[in-house]
Short mmCIF file of C-alpha atoms in Angstrom, two decimals:
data_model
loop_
_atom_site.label_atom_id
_atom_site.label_comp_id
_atom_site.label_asym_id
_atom_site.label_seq_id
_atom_site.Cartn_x
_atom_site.Cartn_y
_atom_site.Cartn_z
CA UNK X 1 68.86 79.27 92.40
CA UNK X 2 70.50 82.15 92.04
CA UNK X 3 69.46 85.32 90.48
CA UNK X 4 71.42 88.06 88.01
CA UNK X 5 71.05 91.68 87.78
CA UNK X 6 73.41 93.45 85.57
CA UNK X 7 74.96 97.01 86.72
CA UNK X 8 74.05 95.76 90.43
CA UNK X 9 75.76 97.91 92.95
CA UNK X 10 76.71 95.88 96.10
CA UNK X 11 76.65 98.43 98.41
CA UNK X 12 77.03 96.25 101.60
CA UNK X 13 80.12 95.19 100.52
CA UNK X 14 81.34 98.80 99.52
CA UNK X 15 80.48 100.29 102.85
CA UNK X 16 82.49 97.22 104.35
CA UNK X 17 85.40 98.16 102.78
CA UNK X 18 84.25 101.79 104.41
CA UNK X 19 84.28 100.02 107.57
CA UNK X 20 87.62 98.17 107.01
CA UNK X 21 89.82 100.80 105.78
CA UNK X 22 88.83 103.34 108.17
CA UNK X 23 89.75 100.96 111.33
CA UNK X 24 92.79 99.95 109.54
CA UNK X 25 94.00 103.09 109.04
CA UNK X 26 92.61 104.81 112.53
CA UNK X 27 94.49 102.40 114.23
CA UNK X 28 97.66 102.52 112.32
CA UNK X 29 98.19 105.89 112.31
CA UNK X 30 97.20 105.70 115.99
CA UNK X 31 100.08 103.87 116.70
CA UNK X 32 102.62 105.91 114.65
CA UNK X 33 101.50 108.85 116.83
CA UNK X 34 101.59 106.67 120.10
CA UNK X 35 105.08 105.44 119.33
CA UNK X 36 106.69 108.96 117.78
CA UNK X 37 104.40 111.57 118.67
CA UNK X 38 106.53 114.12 120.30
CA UNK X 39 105.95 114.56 124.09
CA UNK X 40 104.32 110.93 124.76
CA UNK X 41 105.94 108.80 127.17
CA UNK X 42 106.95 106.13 124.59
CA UNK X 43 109.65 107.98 123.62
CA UNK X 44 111.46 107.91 126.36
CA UNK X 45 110.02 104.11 127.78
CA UNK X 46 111.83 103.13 123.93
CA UNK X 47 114.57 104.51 122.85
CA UNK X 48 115.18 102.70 120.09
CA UNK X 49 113.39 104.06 117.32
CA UNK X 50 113.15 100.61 115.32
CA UNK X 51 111.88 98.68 118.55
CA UNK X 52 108.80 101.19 117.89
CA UNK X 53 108.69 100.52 114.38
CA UNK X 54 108.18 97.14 115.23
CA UNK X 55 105.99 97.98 117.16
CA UNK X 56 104.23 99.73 115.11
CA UNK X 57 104.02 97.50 111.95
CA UNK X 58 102.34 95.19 114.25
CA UNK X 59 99.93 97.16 115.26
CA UNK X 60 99.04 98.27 111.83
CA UNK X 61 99.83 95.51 110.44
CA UNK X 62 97.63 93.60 113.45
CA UNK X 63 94.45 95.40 113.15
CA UNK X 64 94.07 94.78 109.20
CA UNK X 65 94.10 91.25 110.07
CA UNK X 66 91.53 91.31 112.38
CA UNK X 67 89.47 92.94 109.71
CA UNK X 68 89.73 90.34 107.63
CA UNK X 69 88.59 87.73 109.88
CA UNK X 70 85.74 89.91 111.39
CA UNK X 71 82.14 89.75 110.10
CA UNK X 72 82.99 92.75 107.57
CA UNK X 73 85.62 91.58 106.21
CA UNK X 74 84.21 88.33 106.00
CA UNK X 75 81.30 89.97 103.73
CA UNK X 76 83.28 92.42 100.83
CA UNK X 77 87.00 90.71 101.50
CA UNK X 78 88.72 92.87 103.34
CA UNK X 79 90.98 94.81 100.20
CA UNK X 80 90.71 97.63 102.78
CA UNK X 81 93.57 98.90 99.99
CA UNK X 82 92.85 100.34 96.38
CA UNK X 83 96.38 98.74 95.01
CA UNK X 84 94.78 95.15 96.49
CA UNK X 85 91.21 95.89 94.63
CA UNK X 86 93.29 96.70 91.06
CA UNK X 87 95.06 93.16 91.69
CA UNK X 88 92.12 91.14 91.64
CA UNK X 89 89.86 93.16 89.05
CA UNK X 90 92.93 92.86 86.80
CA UNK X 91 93.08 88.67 87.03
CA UNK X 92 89.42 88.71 86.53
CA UNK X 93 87.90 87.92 89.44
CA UNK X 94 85.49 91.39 90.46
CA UNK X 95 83.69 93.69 87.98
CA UNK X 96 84.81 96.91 87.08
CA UNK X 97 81.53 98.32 89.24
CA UNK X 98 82.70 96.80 92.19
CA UNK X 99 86.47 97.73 91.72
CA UNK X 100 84.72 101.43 91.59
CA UNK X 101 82.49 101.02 94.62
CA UNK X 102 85.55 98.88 96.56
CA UNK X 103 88.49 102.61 95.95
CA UNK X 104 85.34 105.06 96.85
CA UNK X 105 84.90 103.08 99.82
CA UNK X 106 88.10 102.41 100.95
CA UNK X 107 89.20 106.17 100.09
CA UNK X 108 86.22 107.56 101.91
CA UNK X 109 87.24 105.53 104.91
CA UNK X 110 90.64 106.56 104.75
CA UNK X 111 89.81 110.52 104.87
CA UNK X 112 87.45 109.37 107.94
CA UNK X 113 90.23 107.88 109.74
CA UNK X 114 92.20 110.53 109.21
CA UNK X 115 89.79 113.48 110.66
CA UNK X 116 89.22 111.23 113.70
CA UNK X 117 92.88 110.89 114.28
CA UNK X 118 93.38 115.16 114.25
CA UNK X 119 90.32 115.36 116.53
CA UNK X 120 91.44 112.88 119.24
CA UNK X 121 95.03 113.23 119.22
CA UNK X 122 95.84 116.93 117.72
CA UNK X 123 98.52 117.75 118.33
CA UNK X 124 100.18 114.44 118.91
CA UNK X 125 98.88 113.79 115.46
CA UNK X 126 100.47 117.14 113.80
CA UNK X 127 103.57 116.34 115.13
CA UNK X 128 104.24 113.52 112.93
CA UNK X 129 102.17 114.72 110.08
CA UNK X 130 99.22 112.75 110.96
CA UNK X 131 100.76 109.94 109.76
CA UNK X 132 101.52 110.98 106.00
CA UNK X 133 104.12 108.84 104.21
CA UNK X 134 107.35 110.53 102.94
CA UNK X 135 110.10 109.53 101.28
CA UNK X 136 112.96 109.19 103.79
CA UNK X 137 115.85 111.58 104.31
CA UNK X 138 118.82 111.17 102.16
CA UNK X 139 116.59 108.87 99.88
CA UNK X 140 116.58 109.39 95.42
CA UNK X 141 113.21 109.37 95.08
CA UNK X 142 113.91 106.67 92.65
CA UNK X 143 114.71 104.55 94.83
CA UNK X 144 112.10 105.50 97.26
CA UNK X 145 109.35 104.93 93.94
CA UNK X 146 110.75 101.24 93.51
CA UNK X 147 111.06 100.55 96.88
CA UNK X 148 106.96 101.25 97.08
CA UNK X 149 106.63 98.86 93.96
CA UNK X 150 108.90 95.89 94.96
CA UNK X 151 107.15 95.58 99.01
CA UNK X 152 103.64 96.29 97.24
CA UNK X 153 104.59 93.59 94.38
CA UNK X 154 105.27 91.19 97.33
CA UNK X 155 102.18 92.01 99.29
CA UNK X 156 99.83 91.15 96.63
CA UNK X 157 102.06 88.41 95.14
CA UNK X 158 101.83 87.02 98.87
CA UNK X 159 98.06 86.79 98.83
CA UNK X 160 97.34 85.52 95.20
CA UNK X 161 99.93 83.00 96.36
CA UNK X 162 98.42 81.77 99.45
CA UNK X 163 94.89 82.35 98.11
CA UNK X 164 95.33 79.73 95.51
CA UNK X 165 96.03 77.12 97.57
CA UNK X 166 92.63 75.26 99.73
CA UNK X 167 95.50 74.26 102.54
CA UNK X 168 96.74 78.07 102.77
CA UNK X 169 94.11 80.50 101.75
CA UNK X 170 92.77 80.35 105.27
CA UNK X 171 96.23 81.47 106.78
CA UNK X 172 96.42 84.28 104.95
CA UNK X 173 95.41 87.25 107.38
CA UNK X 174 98.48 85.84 109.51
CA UNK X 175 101.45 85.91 106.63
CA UNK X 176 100.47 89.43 105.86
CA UNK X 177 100.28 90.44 109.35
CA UNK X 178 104.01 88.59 109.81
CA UNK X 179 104.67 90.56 106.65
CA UNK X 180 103.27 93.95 106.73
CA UNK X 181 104.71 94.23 110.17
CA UNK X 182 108.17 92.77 108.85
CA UNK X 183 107.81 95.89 105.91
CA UNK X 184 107.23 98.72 108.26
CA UNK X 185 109.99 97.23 110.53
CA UNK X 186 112.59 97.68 107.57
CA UNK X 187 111.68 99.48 104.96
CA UNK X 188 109.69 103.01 106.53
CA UNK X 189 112.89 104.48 106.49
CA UNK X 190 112.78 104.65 103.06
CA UNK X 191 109.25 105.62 101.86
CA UNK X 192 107.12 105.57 104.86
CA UNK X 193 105.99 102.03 104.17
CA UNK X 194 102.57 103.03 102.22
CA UNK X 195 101.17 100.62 99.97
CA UNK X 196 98.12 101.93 99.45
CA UNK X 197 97.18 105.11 97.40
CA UNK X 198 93.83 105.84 100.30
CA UNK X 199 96.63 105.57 103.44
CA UNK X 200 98.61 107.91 101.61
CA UNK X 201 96.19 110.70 100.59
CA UNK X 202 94.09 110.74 102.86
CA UNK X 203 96.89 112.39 105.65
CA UNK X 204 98.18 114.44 103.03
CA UNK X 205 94.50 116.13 101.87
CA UNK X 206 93.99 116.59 105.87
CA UNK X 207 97.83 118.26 106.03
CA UNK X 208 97.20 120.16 102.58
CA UNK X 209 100.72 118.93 101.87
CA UNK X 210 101.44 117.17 98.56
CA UNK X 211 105.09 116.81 98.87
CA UNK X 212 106.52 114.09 96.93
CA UNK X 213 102.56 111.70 97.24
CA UNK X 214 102.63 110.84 93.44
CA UNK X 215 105.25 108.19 94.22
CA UNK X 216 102.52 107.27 96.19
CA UNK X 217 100.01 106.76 94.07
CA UNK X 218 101.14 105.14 91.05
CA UNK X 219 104.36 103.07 92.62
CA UNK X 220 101.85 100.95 94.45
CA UNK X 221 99.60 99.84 91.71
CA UNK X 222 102.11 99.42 89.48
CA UNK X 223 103.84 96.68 91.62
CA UNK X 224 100.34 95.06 92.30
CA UNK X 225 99.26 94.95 88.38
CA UNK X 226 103.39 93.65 87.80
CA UNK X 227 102.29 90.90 90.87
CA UNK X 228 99.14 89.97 88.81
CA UNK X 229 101.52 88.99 86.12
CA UNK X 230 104.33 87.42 88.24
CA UNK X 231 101.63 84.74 89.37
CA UNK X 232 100.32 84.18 85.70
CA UNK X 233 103.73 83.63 84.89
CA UNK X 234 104.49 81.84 87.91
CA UNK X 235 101.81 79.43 87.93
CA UNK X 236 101.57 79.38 83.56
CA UNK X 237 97.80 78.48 84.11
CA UNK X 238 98.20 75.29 86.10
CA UNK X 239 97.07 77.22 89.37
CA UNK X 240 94.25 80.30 89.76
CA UNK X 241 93.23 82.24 92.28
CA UNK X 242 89.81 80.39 94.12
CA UNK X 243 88.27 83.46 95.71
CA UNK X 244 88.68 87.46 95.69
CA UNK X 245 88.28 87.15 99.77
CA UNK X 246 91.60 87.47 101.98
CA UNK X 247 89.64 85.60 104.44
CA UNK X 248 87.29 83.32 102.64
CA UNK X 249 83.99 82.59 104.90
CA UNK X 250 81.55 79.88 103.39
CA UNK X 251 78.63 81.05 105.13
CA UNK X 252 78.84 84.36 103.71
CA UNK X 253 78.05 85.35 100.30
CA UNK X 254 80.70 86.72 97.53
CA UNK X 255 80.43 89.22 94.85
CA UNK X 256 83.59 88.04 93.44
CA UNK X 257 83.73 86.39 89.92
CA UNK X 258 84.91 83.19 88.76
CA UNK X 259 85.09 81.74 92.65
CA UNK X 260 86.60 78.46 92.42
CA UNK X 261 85.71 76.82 95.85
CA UNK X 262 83.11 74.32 96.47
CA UNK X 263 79.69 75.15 98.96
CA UNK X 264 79.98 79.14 98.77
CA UNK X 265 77.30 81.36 97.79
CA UNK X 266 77.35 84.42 95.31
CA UNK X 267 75.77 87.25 95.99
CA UNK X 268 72.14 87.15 95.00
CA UNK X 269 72.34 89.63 93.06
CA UNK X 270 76.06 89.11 91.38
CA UNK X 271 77.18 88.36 87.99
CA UNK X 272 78.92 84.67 87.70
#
């Protein structure tokens, strides 16, 4: 049986996303400062500045997947990314509480990333604005702003996509690795490859420089609420989105609403 308190704040699952975002984001920004960080041997070991970008998107790109499948992202998810959290509150499927407690977290984690980056790598780290996304030289920032919306439009059109489906949904942590990486690979030049409002000001606060981070907050949720309605249109209401996980886990519970797969548990103390 299970059990319904309204205005019940899940705060294991918020301090997951903590968790999530701040290992994300320490280790991507870790390796943007290991692969262009002035004065570190990668620089000369690679040449080739896309090589490192590569490299790089993998890495980033590489540890967000391994949050999903670990334990804590298992439990709240693993949005680890407010534009991701606005996606799936907007189809319906968390409640606005948990949208609230999912940005704080993932925000907070962010910021704590980014202070533990400065102390460990300093310099290192101020030498390529620990890690701040800007749009790229010689870039309109119109283009820069749509360039943010289309890759964050196919980021969260990727997961509703392979989240609706019972024989894909648990392949999803590797298709956004493969993609995320793929994004960073190509498209950095332009905007710095952000999607996500937290990655983006958290550097920034740290820097005290502004320059330019709107496009950075509102291009990225704007191409995950346009995603939302690709899929409805898309689909036209033959196919739905079965769980608000990236990495759906049977044994462990969900706070999510309107969960369409058989044998999982809702939070005790979750609305249906």
């Amino acid at each position: 049986m299970h059990y319904s308190v309204p205005n019940q704040w899940h705060w294991r699952e918020y301090f997951a996303e903590f968790l999530g975002a701040a290992f994300n984001i320490f280790i991507g920004l870790s390796a943007i400062v290991f692969n262009f960080g002035h004065g570190l041997p990668i620089e000369q070991l690679v040449p080739d500045s896309s090589i490192r970008r590569l490299i790089t998107g993998l890495i980033f790109a590489g540890s967000g997947a391994i949050v999903a499948v670990s334990p804590i992202g298992k439990l709240s998810g693993s949005h680890i990314n407010p534009s991701v959290s606005l996606a799936f509150w907007i189809h319906g499927k968390m409640h606005l509480r948990d949208f609230v407690g999912f940005v704080i977290g993932q925000f907070l984690g962010a910021i704590a990333a980014v202070l533990l980056l400065v102390i460990l790598w300093g310099d290192y780290a101020r030498s390529v604005s620990n890690g701040m996304t800007l749009p790229g030289l010689n870039y309109p920032l119109w283009m820069v702003f749509l360039s943010e919306v289309t890759i964050t439009f196919l980021l969260v059109l990727t997961i509703f996509i392979f989240i609706s489906h019972h024989r894909l949904m648990r392949w999803t942590p590797l298709i956004l690795w493969l993609l995320i990486a793929g994004m960073v690979w190509q498209e950095a030049p332009i905007s710095g490859t952000s999607l996500n409002p937290a990655r983006s000001f958290a550097p920034a606060l740290v820097s005290g420089n502004w320059h330019h981070q709107w496009i950075y907050w509102i291009a990225p949720p704007m191409g995950a609420a346009i995603a939302v309605g690709a899929f409805r249109l898309i689909t036209l209401g033959e196919r739905d989105v079965l769980t608000g996980k990236l990495y759906h886990a049977f044994n462990y519970p969900s706070i999510f609403k309107n969960v369409k797969l058989p044998d999982f548990q809702h939070h005790p103390y979750s609305n249906k």
